Short mmCIF file of C-alpha atoms and ligand atoms in Angstrom, two decimals:
data_model
loop_
_atom_site.label_atom_id
_atom_site.label_comp_id
_atom_site.label_asym_id
_atom_site.label_seq_id
_atom_site.Cartn_x
_atom_site.Cartn_y
_atom_site.Cartn_z
CA MET Y 1 119.07 90.10 16.07
CA PRO Y 2 117.56 89.23 12.68
CA LEU Y 3 117.55 85.80 11.24
CA THR Y 4 120.71 84.40 10.02
CA ARG Y 5 121.12 81.70 7.54
CA TRP Y 6 124.60 79.33 6.92
CA LEU Y 7 124.90 76.72 4.52
CA ALA Y 8 127.57 74.27 6.03
CA GLU Y 9 129.63 72.33 3.28
CA TYR Y 10 129.55 69.62 6.16
CA ALA Y 11 127.78 69.70 9.56
CA TRP Y 12 128.03 67.29 12.67
CA LEU Y 13 124.70 66.53 13.45
CA PRO Y 14 123.19 65.37 16.68
CA ASP Y 15 124.20 61.43 16.96
CA ARG Y 16 125.19 61.31 13.24
CA ALA Y 17 128.29 58.65 12.90
CA GLU Y 18 129.50 60.95 10.42
CA PRO Y 19 129.03 64.55 8.85
CA THR Y 20 126.09 65.07 7.02
CA ARG Y 21 126.43 67.35 3.75
CA ASP Y 22 124.94 70.90 2.65
CA VAL Y 23 123.18 71.79 5.67
CA LEU Y 24 121.32 74.95 6.02
CA ILE Y 25 121.17 75.98 9.52
CA GLU Y 26 119.21 79.60 10.67
CA ALA Y 27 119.58 81.24 13.89
CA THR Y 28 116.91 84.19 15.37
CA ASP Y 29 118.47 85.84 18.71
CA GLY Y 30 121.35 83.99 19.06
CA ARG Y 31 119.31 80.47 18.62
CA LEU Y 32 118.85 77.72 16.29
CA THR Y 33 115.66 77.73 14.82
CA ALA Y 34 116.21 75.53 11.58
CA VAL Y 35 118.70 73.01 10.84
CA THR Y 36 118.24 71.26 7.18
CA PRO Y 37 120.34 69.26 5.52
CA LEU Y 38 118.99 70.14 1.70
CA THR Y 39 120.08 66.63 -0.47
CA VAL Y 40 119.25 63.84 1.44
CA ASP Y 41 118.56 61.97 -1.86
CA GLY Y 42 118.94 64.32 -4.78
CA PRO Y 43 119.39 68.02 -5.20
CA PRO Y 44 118.80 71.01 -2.82
CA THR Y 45 115.41 71.41 -1.69
CA ALA Y 46 115.77 74.64 -0.48
CA GLY Y 47 114.30 77.68 -3.00
CA VAL Y 48 117.56 79.51 -4.78
CA GLU Y 49 116.57 82.90 -2.67
CA VAL Y 50 116.93 81.58 0.45
CA LEU Y 51 120.84 79.69 -0.09
CA ALA Y 52 121.49 82.97 -2.21
CA ASP Y 53 121.73 85.51 1.33
CA ALA Y 54 123.22 82.36 3.40
CA VAL Y 55 126.60 82.31 4.68
CA ARG Y 56 128.88 80.01 3.11
CA LEU Y 57 131.09 77.77 5.51
CA PRO Y 58 133.29 75.61 3.53
CA GLY Y 59 134.83 72.49 5.59
CA LEU Y 60 133.17 71.00 8.60
CA THR Y 61 131.21 72.86 10.87
CA LEU Y 62 130.48 71.66 14.42
CA PRO Y 63 129.02 72.85 17.58
CA GLY Y 64 130.60 75.35 20.18
CA LEU Y 65 133.64 72.82 21.47
CA ALA Y 66 133.51 73.48 25.37
CA ASN Y 67 136.41 73.73 27.20
CA ALA Y 68 136.09 72.17 30.89
CA HIS Y 69 138.53 73.18 32.54
CA SER Y 70 141.30 76.43 32.25
CA HIS Y 71 143.60 77.91 35.06
CA ALA Y 72 143.83 80.99 32.84
CA PHE Y 73 147.38 82.27 34.49
CA HIS Y 74 148.73 79.13 33.78
CA ARG Y 75 149.18 79.90 29.97
CA ALA Y 76 152.00 82.54 30.94
CA LEU Y 77 154.28 79.08 31.97
CA ARG Y 78 153.84 78.14 28.40
CA GLY Y 79 157.18 76.86 27.00
CA ARG Y 80 158.80 78.04 30.54
CA THR Y 81 159.00 74.54 32.51
CA HIS Y 82 158.96 72.27 29.56
CA ASP Y 83 162.94 72.00 29.77
CA GLY Y 84 165.13 69.41 32.60
CA ARG Y 85 163.32 67.65 34.92
CA GLY Y 86 160.95 67.53 37.85
CA ASP Y 87 157.31 66.47 38.04
CA PHE Y 88 153.64 67.99 38.79
CA TRP Y 89 155.34 69.42 42.25
CA SER Y 90 158.03 71.31 41.05
CA TRP Y 91 156.11 73.00 37.57
CA ARG Y 92 153.39 73.98 40.96
CA SER Y 93 156.01 76.16 42.59
CA LEU Y 94 156.90 77.84 39.18
CA MET Y 95 153.23 78.37 38.89
CA TYR Y 96 153.09 80.36 42.23
CA ALA Y 97 155.72 82.29 40.87
CA VAL Y 98 153.49 83.80 37.96
CA ALA Y 99 149.95 83.60 40.39
CA ILE Y 100 152.05 86.16 43.10
CA ARG Y 101 152.58 88.59 40.22
CA LEU Y 102 148.83 89.35 38.80
CA ASP Y 103 145.98 91.23 40.37
CA PRO Y 104 142.81 92.47 38.75
CA ASP Y 105 144.36 94.40 35.97
CA THR Y 106 147.09 92.32 35.18
CA TYR Y 107 144.24 89.09 35.40
CA LEU Y 108 141.90 91.05 32.72
CA ALA Y 109 144.63 91.68 30.80
CA LEU Y 110 146.48 88.07 30.03
CA ALA Y 111 142.59 86.57 30.58
CA ARG Y 112 141.15 88.36 27.72
CA ALA Y 113 144.25 87.12 25.57
CA VAL Y 114 143.38 83.11 26.58
CA TYR Y 115 140.06 83.67 26.10
CA ALA Y 116 140.75 85.07 22.50
CA GLU Y 117 143.23 82.16 22.27
CA MET Y 118 140.35 79.99 22.99
CA ALA Y 119 137.65 81.35 20.43
CA LEU Y 120 140.87 80.90 17.52
CA ALA Y 121 140.37 77.07 18.22
CA GLY Y 122 136.82 77.36 18.35
CA ILE Y 123 135.90 77.10 22.17
CA THR Y 124 133.02 78.92 22.90
CA CYS Y 125 132.80 78.25 26.53
CA VAL Y 126 135.06 78.02 28.86
CA GLY Y 127 135.18 76.84 32.99
CA GLU Y 128 137.43 78.90 34.78
CA PHE Y 129 138.41 76.53 37.40
CA HIS Y 130 139.25 80.31 39.80
CA TYR Y 131 141.12 80.13 43.42
CA LEU Y 132 143.13 83.26 42.91
CA HIS Y 133 140.99 84.83 44.78
CA HIS Y 134 142.51 87.88 46.81
CA GLY Y 135 145.66 90.10 46.81
CA PRO Y 136 148.82 89.18 47.85
CA GLY Y 137 149.27 87.69 51.52
CA GLY Y 138 145.98 86.67 51.14
CA THR Y 139 144.37 90.06 52.18
CA PRO Y 140 140.77 90.72 50.27
CA TYR Y 141 140.94 93.68 47.85
CA ASP Y 142 138.31 96.11 48.43
CA ASP Y 143 135.65 94.22 46.13
CA PRO Y 144 136.43 90.72 46.98
CA ASN Y 145 135.55 89.46 44.41
CA ALA Y 146 137.19 91.79 41.72
CA MET Y 147 139.38 89.21 39.95
CA SER Y 148 136.40 86.84 39.52
CA ALA Y 149 134.89 90.09 37.68
CA ALA Y 150 138.18 90.50 35.77
CA LEU Y 151 137.47 86.76 34.52
CA VAL Y 152 133.71 87.47 33.12
CA GLU Y 153 134.83 90.70 31.64
CA ALA Y 154 137.38 88.67 30.19
CA ALA Y 155 135.55 86.50 29.07
CA ALA Y 156 133.26 89.47 27.23
CA HIS Y 157 135.85 91.06 25.34
CA ALA Y 158 136.99 87.85 24.07
CA GLY Y 159 133.47 87.05 22.86
CA ILE Y 160 133.32 83.46 24.85
CA ARG Y 161 130.98 82.68 27.37
CA LEU Y 162 132.27 81.94 31.14
CA THR Y 163 131.27 79.44 33.90
CA LEU Y 164 132.87 80.71 36.72
CA LEU Y 165 133.53 78.11 39.44
CA ASP Y 166 134.83 79.86 42.26
CA THR Y 167 137.08 77.28 43.96
CA ALA Y 168 137.42 76.45 48.20
CA TYR Y 169 140.99 76.48 48.57
CA LEU Y 170 141.29 75.98 52.17
CA ALA Y 171 144.28 73.87 53.51
CA GLY Y 172 148.00 73.11 52.29
CA GLY Y 173 147.27 69.64 52.49
CA VAL Y 174 144.88 66.29 53.37
CA ASP Y 175 146.12 66.94 56.84
CA GLY Y 176 144.88 70.50 56.86
CA ALA Y 177 147.65 72.47 57.46
CA PRO Y 178 147.50 75.92 56.56
CA LEU Y 179 147.86 77.69 53.38
CA ALA Y 180 151.24 79.36 53.36
CA GLY Y 181 153.10 81.45 51.08
CA PRO Y 182 151.47 82.32 47.87
CA GLN Y 183 149.03 79.60 48.72
CA ARG Y 184 147.45 82.69 50.64
CA ARG Y 185 146.09 84.53 47.89
CA PHE Y 186 143.69 81.89 47.45
CA GLY Y 187 142.26 81.11 50.76
CA ASP Y 188 138.80 82.72 52.59
CA GLY Y 189 139.47 81.10 55.78
CA ASP Y 190 136.85 78.22 55.98
CA ALA Y 191 133.96 76.85 53.61
CA LEU Y 192 131.51 79.27 55.67
CA ARG Y 193 133.03 82.19 54.49
CA TRP Y 194 134.24 81.04 50.93
CA ALA Y 195 130.14 80.80 50.54
CA GLN Y 196 129.67 84.20 52.01
CA ARG Y 197 132.22 85.66 49.61
CA VAL Y 198 130.87 83.66 46.63
CA ASP Y 199 126.62 84.55 47.26
CA GLU Y 200 128.13 88.32 47.18
CA PHE Y 201 128.68 87.62 43.73
CA ARG Y 202 125.71 86.97 41.03
CA PRO Y 203 126.83 88.48 37.96
CA SER Y 204 123.86 89.28 35.40
CA ASP Y 205 126.02 88.81 32.31
CA GLU Y 206 124.31 87.04 29.42
CA HIS Y 207 127.31 84.84 28.80
CA VAL Y 208 128.64 84.03 32.62
CA ARG Y 209 127.04 81.34 34.68
CA LEU Y 210 128.66 80.52 38.30
CA GLY Y 211 129.96 76.96 39.63
CA ALA Y 212 131.51 75.42 42.63
CA ALA Y 213 134.60 74.01 42.60
CA ILE Y 214 136.36 71.80 45.49
CA HIS Y 215 140.15 72.22 44.63
CA SER Y 216 141.38 68.88 45.76
CA VAL Y 217 141.13 66.57 49.17
CA ARG Y 218 144.12 68.44 49.61
CA ALA Y 219 143.00 71.45 49.71
CA VAL Y 220 139.48 71.39 51.31
CA PRO Y 221 139.33 69.45 54.94
CA ALA Y 222 137.24 66.80 54.75
CA GLU Y 223 134.74 68.07 57.71
CA GLN Y 224 133.92 70.65 55.19
CA LEU Y 225 133.64 69.33 51.60
CA ALA Y 226 129.94 69.31 52.24
CA THR Y 227 129.57 72.98 52.96
CA VAL Y 228 130.92 73.75 49.37
CA ALA Y 229 128.96 70.54 48.03
CA GLY Y 230 126.01 71.35 50.08
CA TRP Y 231 126.29 75.42 48.65
CA ALA Y 232 126.50 74.15 44.79
CA ASP Y 233 123.77 71.73 44.98
CA ARG Y 234 120.96 73.93 46.92
CA ASN Y 235 121.72 76.80 44.08
CA GLY Y 236 121.73 74.72 41.59
CA LEU Y 237 124.90 74.86 40.04
CA PRO Y 238 127.48 72.84 38.84
CA MET Y 239 130.64 71.14 41.19
CA HIS Y 240 134.22 70.51 40.08
CA VAL Y 241 137.06 68.87 42.24
CA HIS Y 242 140.77 67.85 40.83
CA LEU Y 243 140.66 63.93 41.93
CA SER Y 244 143.54 61.70 41.69
CA GLU Y 245 145.83 63.51 39.51
CA GLN Y 246 148.83 62.27 41.39
CA PRO Y 247 149.25 58.59 43.15
CA ALA Y 248 150.88 61.24 46.18
CA GLU Y 249 147.23 62.56 46.86
CA ASN Y 250 145.92 58.85 46.82
CA ASP Y 251 148.53 58.04 49.10
CA ALA Y 252 148.13 61.25 51.49
CA CYS Y 253 144.34 60.46 51.91
CA ARG Y 254 144.90 56.91 52.77
CA ALA Y 255 147.02 57.97 55.58
CA VAL Y 256 144.83 60.72 56.82
CA HIS Y 257 141.51 59.47 56.00
CA GLY Y 258 142.70 55.72 55.60
CA CYS Y 259 140.53 55.84 52.15
CA THR Y 260 140.68 57.30 48.52
CA PRO Y 261 139.77 60.34 47.63
CA THR Y 262 137.21 59.34 45.39
CA ARG Y 263 135.55 57.26 48.78
CA LEU Y 264 136.52 60.78 50.53
CA LEU Y 265 134.18 62.76 48.13
CA ALA Y 266 131.50 60.13 47.90
CA ASP Y 267 131.10 59.70 51.85
CA HIS Y 268 130.28 63.61 51.60
CA GLY Y 269 128.10 64.11 49.52
CA VAL Y 270 130.30 65.25 46.56
CA LEU Y 271 129.82 62.94 43.72
CA GLY Y 272 126.58 62.87 41.32
CA PRO Y 273 125.51 63.79 37.96
CA HIS Y 274 126.03 67.55 38.99
CA THR Y 275 129.69 66.77 39.97
CA THR Y 276 132.82 66.78 36.93
CA ALA Y 277 135.78 64.87 38.45
CA VAL Y 278 138.98 66.46 37.06
CA HIS Y 279 141.98 64.06 35.58
CA ALA Y 280 140.81 61.04 37.71
CA THR Y 281 143.83 59.95 36.71
CA HIS Y 282 144.55 57.63 39.34
CA PRO Y 283 141.03 55.93 40.65
CA THR Y 284 140.95 52.70 41.68
CA ALA Y 285 138.50 49.88 40.62
CA ALA Y 286 136.23 51.04 43.25
CA ASP Y 287 136.66 54.02 42.39
CA VAL Y 288 135.63 53.68 39.11
CA ALA Y 289 132.43 52.26 40.25
CA LEU Y 290 131.51 55.13 42.46
CA LEU Y 291 131.79 57.85 39.93
CA GLY Y 292 130.13 55.53 37.13
CA ASP Y 293 127.28 54.39 39.75
CA SER Y 294 126.55 58.12 40.86
CA ARG Y 295 127.03 59.43 36.97
CA THR Y 296 129.71 61.86 38.41
CA ARG Y 297 131.33 63.31 35.34
CA VAL Y 298 134.82 63.39 34.21
CA CYS Y 299 136.80 65.98 32.49
CA LEU Y 300 140.30 64.66 31.02
CA CYS Y 301 142.98 67.37 30.37
CA PRO Y 302 145.59 64.73 27.80
CA THR Y 303 147.80 67.48 26.99
CA THR Y 304 148.17 69.22 30.53
CA GLU Y 305 148.36 65.23 32.28
CA ARG Y 306 151.11 64.42 29.47
CA ASP Y 307 152.97 67.73 30.30
CA LEU Y 308 153.06 67.01 34.07
CA ALA Y 309 154.39 63.19 33.66
CA ASP Y 310 150.39 62.89 35.76
CA GLY Y 311 149.52 59.52 33.91
CA ILE Y 312 146.84 57.88 31.81
CA GLY Y 313 143.52 57.31 33.57
CA PRO Y 314 141.44 54.09 32.75
CA VAL Y 315 139.25 56.52 30.68
CA ARG Y 316 137.54 53.49 28.74
CA ARG Y 317 136.45 51.58 31.80
CA MET Y 318 135.18 55.43 33.20
CA ALA Y 319 132.94 56.22 30.51
CA ASP Y 320 131.53 52.46 30.23
CA ALA Y 321 130.90 52.49 33.97
CA GLY Y 322 128.56 55.52 33.53
CA SER Y 323 130.73 58.77 33.55
CA PRO Y 324 130.02 61.05 30.88
CA LEU Y 325 133.30 62.71 29.41
CA SER Y 326 134.38 66.20 28.57
CA LEU Y 327 137.43 68.14 27.87
CA GLY Y 328 139.64 71.02 29.39
CA SER Y 329 143.11 72.48 28.19
CA ASP Y 330 143.43 72.69 32.08
CA SER Y 331 147.24 74.33 32.06
CA HIS Y 332 147.12 75.76 28.39
CA ALA Y 333 150.58 74.08 27.75
CA VAL Y 334 148.43 73.49 24.68
CA VAL Y 335 144.88 74.91 23.84
CA ASP Y 336 143.52 72.79 21.35
CA LEU Y 337 140.34 70.50 21.78
CA PHE Y 338 141.04 68.15 18.66
CA GLU Y 339 144.39 67.59 20.02
CA GLU Y 340 142.40 66.68 23.66
CA ALA Y 341 139.86 64.48 21.98
CA ARG Y 342 142.37 62.55 19.54
CA ALA Y 343 145.04 62.05 22.92
CA VAL Y 344 141.80 60.67 24.55
CA GLU Y 345 141.71 57.31 21.96
CA MET Y 346 145.69 58.06 21.00
CA ASP Y 347 146.72 57.66 25.07
CA GLU Y 348 144.48 54.56 25.66
CA ARG Y 349 146.29 52.98 22.63
CA LEU Y 350 149.67 53.38 24.33
CA ARG Y 351 148.24 51.81 27.47
CA THR Y 352 146.90 49.27 26.14
CA ARG Y 353 148.56 48.40 23.13
CA ARG Y 354 145.52 47.68 21.32
CA ARG Y 355 143.66 50.43 18.58
CA GLY Y 356 139.87 51.33 18.38
CA HIS Y 357 138.35 52.54 21.47
CA PHE Y 358 136.33 55.94 21.28
CA LYS Y 359 134.26 56.10 18.05
CA PRO Y 360 135.17 59.78 16.39
CA VAL Y 361 131.55 60.58 17.36
CA GLU Y 362 132.11 59.93 21.35
CA LEU Y 363 135.03 62.51 20.99
CA VAL Y 364 133.50 65.11 19.24
CA THR Y 365 130.47 64.61 22.00
CA ALA Y 366 132.70 65.19 24.77
CA ALA Y 367 134.80 67.81 23.13
CA THR Y 368 130.68 70.04 23.03
CA VAL Y 369 127.73 68.70 24.63
CA GLY Y 370 129.41 66.73 26.70
CA GLY Y 371 131.48 69.96 27.95
CA HIS Y 372 128.82 72.41 27.85
CA ALA Y 373 126.55 69.96 30.29
CA ALA Y 374 129.90 70.11 32.55
CA LEU Y 375 129.34 73.65 32.90
CA GLY Y 376 125.61 74.10 33.32
CA TRP Y 377 124.96 74.78 29.93
CA GLY Y 378 122.73 72.25 28.95
CA ASP Y 379 121.48 73.83 25.66
CA ALA Y 380 124.37 73.86 24.09
CA GLY Y 381 126.95 71.89 22.45
CA ARG Y 382 124.20 70.30 19.70
CA LEU Y 383 123.51 71.62 16.29
CA ALA Y 384 119.61 71.43 16.85
CA VAL Y 385 117.04 73.72 17.25
CA GLY Y 386 116.62 75.44 20.40
CA GLN Y 387 120.19 75.05 20.95
CA ARG Y 388 122.28 78.12 21.25
CA ALA Y 389 123.74 79.12 17.57
CA ASP Y 390 127.54 78.18 18.39
CA LEU Y 391 129.11 77.54 14.75
CA VAL Y 392 132.64 76.24 14.81
CA THR Y 393 133.48 76.00 11.27
CA VAL Y 394 137.11 73.91 10.55
CA ARG Y 395 138.67 73.68 6.85
CA LEU Y 396 139.18 70.73 5.49
CA ASP Y 397 141.73 71.89 2.95
CA SER Y 398 144.96 72.73 5.19
CA ALA Y 399 147.63 71.39 4.22
CA ARG Y 400 147.16 69.20 7.26
CA THR Y 401 143.37 67.93 6.22
CA ALA Y 402 143.20 68.23 3.18
CA GLY Y 403 142.13 64.87 1.39
CA VAL Y 404 141.21 64.08 4.97
CA PRO Y 405 137.05 63.13 4.93
CA PRO Y 406 135.24 64.84 7.03
CA VAL Y 407 134.55 62.18 9.53
CA GLY Y 408 138.43 61.91 10.08
CA ALA Y 409 138.67 65.55 10.94
CA PHE Y 410 139.15 65.08 15.01
CA PHE Y 411 142.17 63.41 14.02
CA ALA Y 412 143.54 65.63 12.02
CA ALA Y 413 142.70 68.59 11.76
CA THR Y 414 144.63 71.59 15.07
CA ALA Y 415 143.23 74.88 16.46
CA ALA Y 416 145.17 76.55 13.83
CA ASP Y 417 142.60 75.23 11.13
CA VAL Y 418 139.40 76.94 12.60
CA THR Y 419 138.29 79.30 10.35
CA SER Y 420 134.94 80.67 11.65
CA VAL Y 421 133.69 80.93 14.95
CA VAL Y 422 130.01 82.09 16.29
CA VAL Y 423 129.35 82.60 19.50
CA ASP Y 424 125.80 82.80 20.46
CA GLY Y 425 125.30 83.66 16.78
CA ARG Y 426 127.61 86.38 16.86
CA PRO Y 427 130.75 86.32 14.70
CA VAL Y 428 133.42 86.25 17.07
CA VAL Y 429 136.17 84.95 14.38
CA ASP Y 430 136.24 84.85 10.86
CA GLY Y 431 139.33 83.96 8.22
CA GLY Y 432 141.07 82.65 10.92
CA ARG Y 433 141.26 85.93 12.87
CA HIS Y 434 139.67 87.20 16.41
CA LEU Y 435 137.55 90.06 15.19
CA THR Y 436 138.32 91.94 17.90
CA VAL Y 437 141.75 90.96 19.81
CA ASP Y 438 145.02 90.94 18.36
CA VAL Y 439 145.81 87.55 20.20
CA PRO Y 440 149.46 87.21 19.65
CA THR Y 441 150.19 90.66 20.48
CA GLU Y 442 148.12 90.75 23.64
CA LEU Y 443 149.15 87.24 24.64
CA ARG Y 444 152.90 88.35 24.13
CA ASP Y 445 152.28 91.73 26.84
CA ALA Y 446 150.10 90.22 29.20
CA ILE Y 447 152.59 87.43 29.83
CA ALA Y 448 155.64 89.78 30.00
CA ALA Y 449 153.80 91.92 32.03
CA VAL Y 450 154.13 89.07 35.34
CA THR Y 451 156.99 86.93 33.73
CA ALA Y 452 158.78 89.98 33.05
CA LYS Y 453 161.51 90.15 36.21
CA GLU Y 454 161.54 86.37 36.92
CA ASP Y 455 163.03 85.65 33.50
CA SER Y 456 165.86 88.68 33.94
ZN1 ZN V 1 143.69 72.02 37.05
#
């Protein structure tokens, strides 16, 4: 790829408390080769000929946003579960109704549309927490990784990077109950067979990396936790796990194992800097210390957590204890990392009845470099030389953002304000439109294909 130049009206450079004006950004072969503020004190310092061929990026340009926690097929539930009463557990039964209707073809179509929706929102990399492995009843497909392959292809079509977090889902409860009904599609039997299947899936595509996941202490028996964590460790891959999303999980874990889920994970070698605990909504004070002392990362999914009435986690305390933060849209009730980011601060305000817990740069860090690090992409998420050339531009002249100072963009912008997205140096979104996918039409059709019977 030849040298490409962009001129950002504002750009959020690494470790700066606020955006910098007039930044020349250059990239070759998908990597940033120069990031130069032009007006430090006075007139532009680059020559007229350099600026003439630069692509103008009016508004605020950010590094790529990373969506560290996704279940692509949950997007089909948006708007179908919001009325009436119910909780996480009643929502889960609706989610299973969609899961049983997916096959590699319908999943490819749905995930392609969902990942393209993410691209429109400025997401350049997604972590797919993938447990829908097998055919109906748990029968493997001829290619036992056919569903994984569909997700890899979907991300390629959508133009974003993917960390496929292949998820071990082996039991129906903390007591080790066997999988039943729709859950049977998730299971590999035991952790060794899970590892054998994943070992056979090594996609060579540039846009994908592998990771491992433990669905939760509900779904992987205690004596098999170390097998999954050890596999990730040996292969140097990130490890993710749902943790204490619900008080009921804590109660069940205490009843069976006499300890919290966090303690159980710690005792089986699951925690550490390569591990991301998703949600961590109901940790004890001792759990917060275990997570922080081990530098275990925490991925927050505030729009899902509020949609499912999960609660609000002690996020400031977890960050202060040493856990780096990342963000995920999880069930895709909303795909908007600006909303997730400001919810981290806003929820803390509601919980404490005080304002001002997180600086804007901390929220930007969670949405960008924090998420990429959690997904195993240490070379993305910062506008710095050598990093992947991901550029996400947010307009500052919409009805929502006009008059807002660039530093306040994360408190005002929505995904709809993203005008331009470049991933690894390639334009994916321009003028607010995805360049290859008709996102609304494909979402409509793909969701109709997996929900038609249930709505009729
Ligand atoms: Zn999840």
